[in-house]
Structure formats: structure tokens, C-alpha cells
């Protein structure tokens, strides 16, 4: 079973920041938070991951709360190509069983 | 950029046929994985491999086998295809560092008639 809770769907206007929340209240100290997305009919695409500190890369930023029970993925300037299902996953380093929950279907509105 | 390619995007086979799904990665990754993805069931791990000629069963290995003769290539074999193996099959790879992300291929949508 997925260990995360995400909203089923969200809308965001093109050019605005998309903020996707994820709750993982039962996360363990050695579990990382990963974000993937899946555009229709394509394989999942890795976005970002983190353990405790906030992380940023060329695609997105990941904000993890101090108690690590929730996190937010931020796409700073959403485009139509960001329309996808976004999955928040927690897993232990060394555990290769990625369990995708239902994810959040993000619609970018022109 | 890491590139994971799969031999076919769409495949239609008949019940009882032997089916080969090929996956190739170009980043010298040690670890490779095969998943299937079904609506409502999410991603399920079939088999994975940590090195050439090594294989480990995932959660649903029944009806499948794998082959890894070369580091860059990981093949999934359906010995005798059945209709319940109709699914999206996804291959992934990652480096040997276990906290690193997995990179996925585009997927093969297999239909078994």
C-alpha cells in the first residue's frame, strides 16, 4: 500500500507556480521522499528526491516540513507540457519496490 | 541524459505465444527492473537484476522470466502469454547507489488476445 496521501487532481494556470502537496505522516527516519510524474502513455519520469533538507533542481523544488510528515513539490513556472499525474513516494534507501499510489492529476490551464 | 529504450511501444500477441520484451540502457547502470502497470493496481515489480547474469524475483514473477546477458540489456520473457498479462510493461534502471532514482523507459503496451 502507498504510504502517501495526495489530492486526486489540481488545476494550475500556465506560467504560475504549481504547488503539489503530499502527506506522509508515517514516514520513517531512513525513508526518502521521491517525486515522479507520468505523462499520458509514457513511462514515469523522475523529478526530485530528498531526505530532510529542501532540494532544488532544474525541474522543480521539494520542500519537506521539519517533522517530515508532509512535503510540497513546486514547479516554478508551469507549462502545458507539465500536465501529468504526479506521484509522491516514500522509500527506504536500498528498497527497490517503488509503490505508486494514485497520484495527483495536474491540469495546466492555458 | 539517461536513456532507457524498450523494443516496442505497442505489441499484440495471441494466447500461448512466447513474448520477448527488450530493454536497453545507455548509462552503464548496474541495476535494471521490470514492472507492469495496471489501472487501479499501480506499478508492480516483476523481476530485477543487480548485475549481469543475476536476477531476483519481484512481487509478481509468476508467468515471467528474465535474461541479463549484457550489462545494458534486460529482457522480459512471457513463456506462454495469457490474457491476464495484457498490461503496460515498464523497464527501469539505476546506478548501484541504492538511494538513487530509477529511470524509466517509455513502456510497452502489450495486448494478449
Short mmCIF file of C-alpha atoms in Angstrom, two decimals:
data_model
loop_
_atom_site.label_atom_id
_atom_site.label_comp_id
_atom_site.label_asym_id
_atom_site.label_seq_id
_atom_site.Cartn_x
_atom_site.Cartn_y
_atom_site.Cartn_z
CA UNK A 1 0.00 0.00 0.00
CA UNK A 2 1.12 3.52 -0.74
CA UNK A 3 2.35 5.37 2.32
CA UNK A 4 1.40 8.76 0.94
CA UNK A 5 -1.76 10.81 0.50
CA UNK A 6 -2.17 13.25 -2.36
CA UNK A 7 -5.11 15.22 -3.76
CA UNK A 8 -6.75 13.48 -6.68
CA UNK A 9 -6.46 16.42 -9.03
CA UNK A 10 -5.35 20.04 -9.22
CA UNK A 11 -5.52 22.86 -11.71
CA UNK A 12 -2.86 25.50 -12.29
CA UNK A 13 -2.72 28.40 -14.71
CA UNK A 14 0.07 28.33 -17.26
CA UNK A 15 3.05 30.39 -16.11
CA UNK A 16 2.12 30.21 -12.45
CA UNK A 17 3.80 28.07 -9.81
CA UNK A 18 2.20 24.68 -9.28
CA UNK A 19 2.35 23.52 -5.66
CA UNK A 20 1.59 19.84 -5.19
CA UNK A 21 1.17 18.65 -1.60
CA UNK A 22 1.87 15.21 -0.20
CA UNK A 23 1.21 13.79 3.26
CA UNK A 24 3.45 11.04 4.58
CA UNK A 25 2.72 11.10 8.29
CA UNK A 26 4.14 7.62 8.95
CA UNK A 27 7.48 8.25 7.28
CA UNK A 28 10.49 6.66 8.98
CA UNK A 29 13.80 8.36 9.64
CA UNK A 30 15.56 6.43 6.88
CA UNK A 31 12.92 6.92 4.20
CA UNK A 32 13.42 9.32 1.34
CA UNK A 33 10.69 11.29 -0.40
CA UNK A 34 10.69 10.89 -4.18
CA UNK A 35 8.58 12.58 -6.82
CA UNK A 36 7.89 11.13 -10.25
CA UNK A 37 5.45 12.18 -12.93
CA UNK A 38 3.83 10.27 -15.73
CA UNK A 39 2.63 11.93 -18.87
CA UNK A 40 -0.14 10.06 -20.64
CA UNK A 41 1.07 6.85 -22.34
CA UNK A 42 4.67 7.39 -21.27
CA UNK A 43 6.91 5.87 -18.62
CA UNK A 44 7.30 7.59 -15.25
CA UNK A 45 9.84 10.40 -15.16
CA UNK A 46 11.96 11.08 -12.10
CA UNK A 47 11.68 14.67 -10.83
CA UNK A 48 13.43 15.08 -7.49
CA UNK A 49 14.03 13.44 -4.12
CA UNK A 50 15.09 14.42 -0.62
CA UNK A 51 15.57 13.18 2.90
CA UNK A 52 15.36 16.15 5.28
CA UNK A 53 16.54 19.29 3.56
CA UNK A 54 14.78 21.19 0.84
CA UNK A 55 16.04 20.35 -2.61
CA UNK A 56 16.04 22.15 -5.95
CA UNK A 57 16.99 21.07 -9.44
CA UNK A 58 16.32 22.27 -12.96
CA UNK A 59 12.82 20.82 -12.93
CA UNK A 60 11.39 21.58 -9.50
CA UNK A 61 11.84 22.33 -5.82
CA UNK A 62 10.99 20.00 -2.98
CA UNK A 63 10.01 21.46 0.38
CA UNK A 64 9.93 18.99 3.27
CA UNK A 65 8.43 20.07 6.60
CA UNK A 66 10.62 19.96 9.65
CA UNK A 67 8.74 16.98 11.10
CA UNK A 68 8.98 15.31 7.64
CA UNK A 69 5.30 14.38 7.74
CA UNK A 70 4.50 16.28 4.59
CA UNK A 71 6.15 17.81 1.56
CA UNK A 72 5.37 20.05 -1.38
CA UNK A 73 6.62 19.78 -4.92
CA UNK A 74 6.88 23.15 -6.62
CA UNK A 75 7.00 23.60 -10.39
CA UNK A 76 8.01 27.27 -10.55
CA UNK A 77 6.57 28.21 -13.96
CA UNK A 78 4.11 25.59 -15.11
CA UNK A 79 3.68 24.96 -18.84
CA UNK A 80 1.16 22.87 -20.75
CA UNK A 81 3.80 20.13 -21.01
CA UNK A 82 3.67 19.74 -17.24
CA UNK A 83 0.19 18.24 -17.49
CA UNK A 84 0.68 14.76 -15.97
CA UNK A 85 -0.01 12.55 -12.98
CA UNK A 86 2.45 13.35 -10.19
CA UNK A 87 3.41 10.63 -7.73
CA UNK A 88 4.87 11.19 -4.28
CA UNK A 89 6.67 8.12 -2.96
CA UNK A 90 8.50 7.30 0.22
CA UNK A 91 11.02 4.51 0.28
CA UNK A 92 13.92 3.25 2.22
CA UNK A 93 17.32 3.50 0.65
CA UNK A 94 18.01 0.05 -0.78
CA UNK A 95 14.37 -0.87 -1.24
CA UNK A 96 13.66 -1.06 -4.93
CA UNK A 97 9.96 -1.66 -4.64
CA UNK A 98 8.55 1.64 -5.78
CA UNK A 99 4.92 1.79 -4.74
CA UNK A 100 3.00 4.32 -6.75
CA UNK A 101 -0.23 5.48 -5.18
CA UNK A 102 -2.97 7.15 -7.19
CA UNK A 103 -1.02 10.39 -7.54
CA UNK A 104 -2.29 13.88 -8.36
CA UNK A 105 -3.55 14.61 -11.85
CA UNK A 106 -2.26 18.11 -12.60
CA UNK A 107 -4.04 20.10 -15.30
CA UNK A 108 -2.26 23.16 -16.61
CA UNK A 109 -4.79 25.65 -17.93
CA UNK A 110 -3.88 27.94 -20.85
CA UNK B 1 20.75 12.21 -20.10
CA UNK B 2 19.99 8.64 -19.16
CA UNK B 3 18.23 6.83 -21.90
CA UNK B 4 16.21 3.68 -21.37
CA UNK B 5 14.68 2.27 -24.52
CA UNK B 6 12.20 -0.53 -24.99
CA UNK B 7 11.90 -2.55 -28.15
CA UNK B 8 8.25 -1.82 -28.88
CA UNK B 9 5.68 0.76 -27.81
CA UNK B 10 2.73 -1.43 -28.75
CA UNK B 11 2.56 -5.19 -29.15
CA UNK B 12 -0.31 -7.56 -29.88
CA UNK B 13 0.14 -11.28 -29.30
CA UNK B 14 -2.04 -14.37 -29.12
CA UNK B 15 -2.62 -16.57 -26.11
CA UNK B 16 0.12 -19.18 -25.78
CA UNK B 17 2.74 -17.29 -27.74
CA UNK B 18 6.20 -16.72 -26.31
CA UNK B 19 6.82 -12.99 -25.98
CA UNK B 20 10.13 -11.16 -25.63
CA UNK B 21 10.28 -7.59 -24.32
CA UNK B 22 13.68 -5.96 -24.64
CA UNK B 23 15.10 -3.10 -22.62
CA UNK B 24 18.38 -1.29 -23.20
CA UNK B 25 20.01 1.45 -21.11
CA UNK B 26 22.97 3.53 -22.15
CA UNK B 27 24.30 4.79 -18.82
CA UNK B 28 26.21 1.76 -17.59
CA UNK B 29 23.73 1.24 -14.75
CA UNK B 30 24.19 -1.87 -12.65
CA UNK B 31 20.55 -2.32 -11.73
CA UNK B 32 17.62 -2.95 -14.02
CA UNK B 33 13.94 -3.59 -13.33
CA UNK B 34 10.77 -4.79 -15.00
CA UNK B 35 7.36 -3.57 -13.81
CA UNK B 36 3.85 -3.84 -15.04
CA UNK B 37 1.33 -1.06 -14.58
CA UNK B 38 -2.41 -1.68 -14.46
CA UNK B 39 -5.26 0.74 -13.69
CA UNK B 40 -6.10 0.69 -10.00
CA UNK B 41 -3.14 -1.54 -9.15
CA UNK B 42 -0.32 0.89 -9.73
CA UNK B 43 3.20 -0.26 -10.51
CA UNK B 44 4.15 -3.84 -9.60
CA UNK B 45 7.69 -5.22 -9.68
CA UNK B 46 8.11 -8.40 -11.73
CA UNK B 47 11.86 -9.04 -11.72
CA UNK B 48 15.05 -7.09 -11.18
CA UNK B 49 18.74 -7.59 -11.69
CA UNK B 50 21.73 -6.18 -9.84
CA UNK B 51 24.35 -7.42 -12.25
CA UNK B 52 24.93 -9.39 -15.41
CA UNK B 53 23.50 -12.91 -15.18
CA UNK B 54 21.89 -12.10 -11.84
CA UNK B 55 18.15 -11.93 -11.30
CA UNK B 56 15.83 -11.54 -8.37
CA UNK B 57 12.08 -12.11 -8.19
CA UNK B 58 9.86 -9.17 -7.50
CA UNK B 59 6.30 -9.29 -6.26
CA UNK B 60 4.67 -10.97 -9.26
CA UNK B 61 7.19 -13.18 -11.10
CA UNK B 62 4.78 -15.98 -12.00
CA UNK B 63 4.46 -16.47 -15.73
CA UNK B 64 7.56 -14.41 -16.47
CA UNK B 65 11.28 -14.99 -16.77
CA UNK B 66 14.18 -12.63 -17.44
CA UNK B 67 17.58 -12.65 -19.04
CA UNK B 68 20.56 -10.36 -18.50
CA UNK B 69 23.48 -11.48 -20.63
CA UNK B 70 24.93 -7.97 -21.04
CA UNK B 71 25.00 -5.10 -18.58
CA UNK B 72 22.99 -2.77 -20.80
CA UNK B 73 20.24 -5.20 -21.76
CA UNK B 74 17.48 -6.75 -19.66
CA UNK B 75 14.88 -8.92 -21.34
CA UNK B 76 11.47 -9.94 -20.02
CA UNK B 77 10.05 -13.19 -21.36
CA UNK B 78 6.46 -14.32 -21.21
CA UNK B 79 6.82 -18.07 -21.66
CA UNK B 80 3.21 -18.62 -22.72
CA UNK B 81 1.25 -15.38 -22.94
CA UNK B 82 -2.16 -15.24 -21.33
CA UNK B 83 -4.90 -12.60 -21.49
CA UNK B 84 -4.25 -11.56 -17.87
CA UNK B 85 -0.79 -10.46 -18.95
CA UNK B 86 -2.29 -7.67 -21.03
CA UNK B 87 -0.71 -4.62 -19.46
CA UNK B 88 1.75 -1.74 -19.75
CA UNK B 89 5.27 -3.05 -19.15
CA UNK B 90 7.89 -0.63 -17.89
CA UNK B 91 11.62 -1.12 -17.71
CA UNK B 92 13.81 0.96 -15.40
CA UNK B 93 17.47 1.24 -14.48
CA UNK B 94 19.57 2.93 -11.82
CA UNK B 95 23.12 3.10 -10.58
CA UNK B 96 24.38 0.84 -7.84
CA UNK B 97 23.79 3.52 -5.23
CA UNK B 98 20.55 2.39 -3.67
CA UNK B 99 19.14 5.79 -2.80
CA UNK B 100 19.37 6.97 -6.37
CA UNK B 101 16.39 7.34 -8.59
CA UNK B 102 15.20 4.85 -11.16
CA UNK B 103 14.97 5.96 -14.78
CA UNK B 104 12.10 4.51 -16.74
CA UNK B 105 11.70 3.61 -20.38
CA UNK B 106 8.66 4.71 -22.43
CA UNK B 107 6.77 1.47 -21.78
CA UNK B 108 5.40 -1.33 -23.95
CA UNK B 109 1.66 -1.72 -24.10
CA UNK B 110 1.10 -5.44 -24.59
CA UNK B 111 -2.28 -6.84 -25.60
CA UNK B 112 -2.77 -10.60 -25.46
CA UNK B 113 -5.78 -11.83 -27.44
#
